[in-house]
Amino acid sequence: MTFEGMWAELAPIGRSASSGGYNRQPWASAESELRAWFASAASARGLELETDAMGNQVAWWRPAGVVRDERTPASAERGSERHGPPRPGAILTGSHLDSVLEGGAYDGPLGVVSALAALDLMRSRGVVPTRPIGVSVFTEEEGSRFGLACLGSRLATGATSWSDARERRDRDGVALPDALAAAGLDVGALEDGGGLVDLSGVGCFVELHVEQGRDLVDRGAAVGVGSEIWPHGRYRFDFTGEANHAGTTRMEDRRDPMLTYAMTALAANKQARLSGQRATFGRLEVAPNGTNAVPSRVTAWLDARCSSEEVLTDLVAAIERQGTERADRDGTALAVTAESVSRSVAFDPALAARIAGIGDWPVIPTQAGHDAGILSAAGIPSAMLFVRNPTGVSHSPAESAETVDCLSGVEALADTLTELAR
Amino acid sequence: MTFEGMWAELAPIGRSASSGGYNRQPWASAESELRAWFASAASARGLELETDAMGNQVAWWRPAGVVRDERTPASAERGSERHGPPRPGAILTGSHLDSVLEGGAYDGPLGVVSALAALDLMRSRGVVPTRPIGVSVFTEEEGSRFGLACLGSRLATGATSWSDARERRDRDGVALPDALAAAGLDVGALEDGGGLVDLSGVGCFVELHVEQGRDLVDRGAAVGVGSEIWPHGRYRFDFTGEANHAGTTRMEDRRDPMLTYAMTALAANKQARLSGQRATFGRLEVAPNGTNAVPSRVTAWLDARCSSEEVLTDLVAAIERQGTERADRDGTALAVTAESVSRSVAFDPALAARIAGIGDWPVIPTQAGHDAGILSAAGIPSAMLFVRNPTGVSHSPAESAETVDCLSGVEALADTLTELAR
């Protein structure tokens, strides 16, 4: 089946008829359907399907004479800070099928469908890889249900332990083990310390992804290679003031935290804009949230991502400083709590250079987290290929890519896998 | 029982142990307890209790020889725009016992307790009124449960019809008739077109209330008389933009409605502050409200109150204009919908002057709605007495009044009722 044929099969799954947005949260019906679709696509290609108790899937292409466990000292390198050129061992490619709430069609599925299409293309060209190639689907990449992004790859690499993960609950209070069991997965195997895909024989990972920005538009390129993932922090800003009557309280007698928040949101935008970084207040809780009451409290979450950890620290400090100055004027208070800070991930430079050389593709950073970042941090040399996004929009029903660019992505991935598997 | 004794009895009812805030929503347990308390206080004083199917209560003091139905042409005047001096007929005083969510102790109960204490004081002084005096408790004055302020007095005066009211639902989806029935009230009587307290014999209404501002602090007065209620509007501001990835979307590529909202909130505050009016954004809904997503929509409710209807119109137009200008710069859109606009209420000037003359009390406006505004609009000459609030804080657990000022309020109310009932 062609790329377009696979794409058409996926299009209706988990799509809201009213908004056009995708809701493919893990271990629920739409994602189960996607997992079944992947298993069937693997079977149709004669790929050997490996699944695990988290719902992670890997479909292996093992040409005759190529054994999977062509192990090397690679696994001993696991966790080292320095990455060399691609180690011997299997090549893994793929992405994820889950989505954010009301997400787009491309974030995740493009990498999975392109991987299958790339294998088809390689086979049609008569390529016979010298090592196994696996197409992977890692689960809960978006963290949309249990709040921790890349949960599937974190568990598979050991970045997160099962004993930590099992305590997580979704917004309805369902515990992760119960969600897995309800999806028919083998929680007992996880409890026994196993049940996860074995990545120890993987020599490198290549993830293709729709670009979530417009670098490639500006560069006039259909495909790019990832250099790094920016450091990323989530910070809770608690603005506290004094609840009061919205009608009778004179403006000058108020201690209104909404004003402090509003000024801080504008300051964050300005700071990020001036320095070429990213700062967003997209989530807010107001108390008591009544039309006729000056709020007592506004809690807002800052998402900040910067070109370096030092710049990130400085940016957040500058926003906090401006917020605190305004709080002094408003008679309110501001407390900032870092809820999570992810360090930067530099993809293996030799691997990126080798891949970029294949098609003279530009090498660009990304500000989004990906499974490739998790595998890279776990010591598996990893790389990313990006496909041009005309509007740059992502995490939205409006996310898109031209079919011609998607097909360029498939070809780039096929060329990359062919080169790496020589 | 003294004022202080009654106050101590009410203090624990519906009070949150953690926040100290009061939650006395109508037709729920705390308010039922308050209604029972009032019935018992009326009984202890030999007052004749009239109740209705909304839960409104009036406790009548009818000294020997004074009949209630001392009717006059008064009822024929109902609805007239011009108010004369107090008409013959009964004198009504009182307030309400329900609270906003997490409200204070004084807003409402002070007027009820002070009315009972004023009757006690008049009796101890040997005053014998020439006409009946009723102490009223109107229900759902805050509109905290069914969204329409002064629901009890609106129905009793006919300002709102039962056929409209019966359609209202609380935030849990409970319909008003079901809430009334669950509280043991006679919904059938309302369905049959009756079941409400009869205000046709009422000649005037005097409501004592804690001040919800600091006018009296500035004037150095313990008690003031109300002149008018400012016009008041609630407007929904819908800011729409484009959902996007908070990490990867360049600041300059965003259409972020949060920025447009933030600037509009600051502009509203500045406009109101400069012109001595009131403008508040205290309620907000963000979609999708995710930390890592630029919002697609921010909906915010503006509460605006001004010294005249013309000033209110101009203020809201100025805020909308500034918001729209910023929306143009942000690539977002702003739509403003007036959800409710209440016209100004001028209390009967002759009545206010007559009362103010008793104690040389200052005459001040209020920006809050009250049952006295509803009765006034229905053609019943009405007046308000305000008791000083040291901080001006209201609709908050921090709302307060000094006991000495409360006792001055009781004395002022007793003097007022004595004068009106001569």
mmCIF file with all atom_site columns, N, CA, C and O in Angstrom, chain B residues 80-95:
data_model
loop_
_atom_site.group_PDB
_atom_site.id
_atom_site.type_symbol
_atom_site.label_atom_id
_atom_site.label_alt_id
_atom_site.label_comp_id
_atom_site.label_asym_id
_atom_site.label_entity_id
_atom_site.label_seq_id
_atom_site.pdbx_PDB_ins_code
_atom_site.Cartn_x
_atom_site.Cartn_y
_atom_site.Cartn_z
_atom_site.occupancy
_atom_site.B_iso_or_equiv
_atom_site.pdbx_formal_charge
_atom_site.auth_seq_id
_atom_site.auth_comp_id
_atom_site.auth_asym_id
_atom_site.auth_atom_id
_atom_site.pdbx_PDB_model_num
ATOM 1  N N  . SER B 1 80 ? -44.855 53.318 39.224 1.00 0.00 ? 80 SER B N  1
ATOM 2  C CA . SER B 1 80 ? -44.714 54.697 38.742 1.00 0.00 ? 80 SER B CA 1
ATOM 3  C C  . SER B 1 80 ? -43.254 55.112 38.843 1.00 0.00 ? 80 SER B C  1
ATOM 4  O O  . SER B 1 80 ? -42.507 54.619 39.666 1.00 0.00 ? 80 SER B O  1
ATOM 5  N N  . GLU B 1 81 ? -42.840 55.975 37.979 1.00 0.00 ? 81 GLU B N  1
ATOM 6  C CA . GLU B 1 81 ? -41.437 56.383 37.946 1.00 0.00 ? 81 GLU B CA 1
ATOM 7  C C  . GLU B 1 81 ? -41.120 57.372 39.060 1.00 0.00 ? 81 GLU B C  1
ATOM 8  O O  . GLU B 1 81 ? -40.012 57.437 39.552 1.00 0.00 ? 81 GLU B O  1
ATOM 9  N N  . ARG B 1 82 ? -42.100 58.150 39.447 1.00 0.00 ? 82 ARG B N  1
ATOM 10 C CA . ARG B 1 82 ? -41.857 59.180 40.449 1.00 0.00 ? 82 ARG B CA 1
ATOM 11 C C  . ARG B 1 82 ? -42.285 58.660 41.820 1.00 0.00 ? 82 ARG B C  1
ATOM 12 O O  . ARG B 1 82 ? -43.356 58.108 41.981 1.00 0.00 ? 82 ARG B O  1
ATOM 13 N N  . HIS B 1 83 ? -41.414 58.828 42.777 1.00 0.00 ? 83 HIS B N  1
ATOM 14 C CA . HIS B 1 83 ? -41.731 58.391 44.144 1.00 0.00 ? 83 HIS B CA 1
ATOM 15 C C  . HIS B 1 83 ? -41.996 59.616 44.999 1.00 0.00 ? 83 HIS B C  1
ATOM 16 O O  . HIS B 1 83 ? -41.238 60.572 44.945 1.00 0.00 ? 83 HIS B O  1
ATOM 17 N N  . GLY B 1 84 ? -43.015 59.522 45.810 1.00 0.00 ? 84 GLY B N  1
ATOM 18 C CA . GLY B 1 84 ? -43.284 60.609 46.729 1.00 0.00 ? 84 GLY B CA 1
ATOM 19 C C  . GLY B 1 84 ? -42.690 60.307 48.088 1.00 0.00 ? 84 GLY B C  1
ATOM 20 O O  . GLY B 1 84 ? -41.865 59.424 48.217 1.00 0.00 ? 84 GLY B O  1
ATOM 21 N N  . PRO B 1 85 ? -43.098 61.006 49.068 1.00 0.00 ? 85 PRO B N  1
ATOM 22 C CA . PRO B 1 85 ? -42.692 60.692 50.429 1.00 0.00 ? 85 PRO B CA 1
ATOM 23 C C  . PRO B 1 85 ? -43.306 59.353 50.819 1.00 0.00 ? 85 PRO B C  1
ATOM 24 O O  . PRO B 1 85 ? -44.201 58.860 50.146 1.00 0.00 ? 85 PRO B O  1
ATOM 25 N N  . PRO B 1 86 ? -42.812 58.751 51.894 1.00 0.00 ? 86 PRO B N  1
ATOM 26 C CA . PRO B 1 86 ? -43.302 57.436 52.281 1.00 0.00 ? 86 PRO B CA 1
ATOM 27 C C  . PRO B 1 86 ? -44.823 57.388 52.266 1.00 0.00 ? 86 PRO B C  1
ATOM 28 O O  . PRO B 1 86 ? -45.498 58.218 52.872 1.00 0.00 ? 86 PRO B O  1
ATOM 29 N N  . ARG B 1 87 ? -45.345 56.417 51.574 1.00 0.00 ? 87 ARG B N  1
ATOM 30 C CA . ARG B 1 87 ? -46.778 56.245 51.502 1.00 0.00 ? 87 ARG B CA 1
ATOM 31 C C  . ARG B 1 87 ? -47.246 55.620 52.809 1.00 0.00 ? 87 ARG B C  1
ATOM 32 O O  . ARG B 1 87 ? -46.477 54.946 53.490 1.00 0.00 ? 87 ARG B O  1
ATOM 33 N N  . PRO B 1 88 ? -48.485 55.791 53.107 1.00 0.00 ? 88 PRO B N  1
ATOM 34 C CA . PRO B 1 88 ? -49.038 55.008 54.202 1.00 0.00 ? 88 PRO B CA 1
ATOM 35 C C  . PRO B 1 88 ? -48.833 53.534 53.876 1.00 0.00 ? 88 PRO B C  1
ATOM 36 O O  . PRO B 1 88 ? -48.539 53.173 52.745 1.00 0.00 ? 88 PRO B O  1
ATOM 37 N N  . GLY B 1 89 ? -49.038 52.677 54.854 1.00 0.00 ? 89 GLY B N  1
ATOM 38 C CA . GLY B 1 89 ? -48.851 51.249 54.655 1.00 0.00 ? 89 GLY B CA 1
ATOM 39 C C  . GLY B 1 89 ? -47.759 50.746 55.562 1.00 0.00 ? 89 GLY B C  1
ATOM 40 O O  . GLY B 1 89 ? -47.160 51.511 56.323 1.00 0.00 ? 89 GLY B O  1
ATOM 41 N N  . ALA B 1 90 ? -47.504 49.457 55.448 1.00 0.00 ? 90 ALA B N  1
ATOM 42 C CA . ALA B 1 90 ? -46.517 48.839 56.337 1.00 0.00 ? 90 ALA B CA 1
ATOM 43 C C  . ALA B 1 90 ? -45.113 49.306 56.001 1.00 0.00 ? 90 ALA B C  1
ATOM 44 O O  . ALA B 1 90 ? -44.833 49.729 54.879 1.00 0.00 ? 90 ALA B O  1
ATOM 45 N N  . ILE B 1 91 ? -44.247 49.207 57.000 1.00 0.00 ? 91 ILE B N  1
ATOM 46 C CA . ILE B 1 91 ? -42.829 49.486 56.807 1.00 0.00 ? 91 ILE B CA 1
ATOM 47 C C  . ILE B 1 91 ? -42.106 48.138 56.770 1.00 0.00 ? 91 ILE B C  1
ATOM 48 O O  . ILE B 1 91 ? -42.311 47.302 57.663 1.00 0.00 ? 91 ILE B O  1
ATOM 49 N N  . LEU B 1 92 ? -41.288 47.952 55.745 1.00 0.00 ? 92 LEU B N  1
ATOM 50 C CA . LEU B 1 92 ? -40.517 46.718 55.654 1.00 0.00 ? 92 LEU B CA 1
ATOM 51 C C  . LEU B 1 92 ? -39.050 47.058 55.869 1.00 0.00 ? 92 LEU B C  1
ATOM 52 O O  . LEU B 1 92 ? -38.558 48.080 55.371 1.00 0.00 ? 92 LEU B O  1
ATOM 53 N N  . THR B 1 93 ? -38.347 46.217 56.616 1.00 0.00 ? 93 THR B N  1
ATOM 54 C CA . THR B 1 93 ? -36.897 46.363 56.765 1.00 0.00 ? 93 THR B CA 1
ATOM 55 C C  . THR B 1 93 ? -36.310 44.972 56.761 1.00 0.00 ? 93 THR B C  1
ATOM 56 O O  . THR B 1 93 ? -37.006 43.989 56.985 1.00 0.00 ? 93 THR B O  1
ATOM 57 N N  . GLY B 1 94 ? -35.016 44.847 56.467 1.00 0.00 ? 94 GLY B N  1
ATOM 58 C CA . GLY B 1 94 ? -34.386 43.528 56.433 1.00 0.00 ? 94 GLY B CA 1
ATOM 59 C C  . GLY B 1 94 ? -33.384 43.446 55.309 1.00 0.00 ? 94 GLY B C  1
ATOM 60 O O  . GLY B 1 94 ? -33.023 44.468 54.702 1.00 0.00 ? 94 GLY B O  1
ATOM 61 N N  . SER B 1 95 ? -32.959 42.228 55.022 1.00 0.00 ? 95 SER B N  1
ATOM 62 C CA . SER B 1 95 ? -31.937 42.035 53.993 1.00 0.00 ? 95 SER B CA 1
ATOM 63 C C  . SER B 1 95 ? -31.980 40.567 53.580 1.00 0.00 ? 95 SER B C  1
ATOM 64 O O  . SER B 1 95 ? -33.066 40.034 53.363 1.00 0.00 ? 95 SER B O  1
#
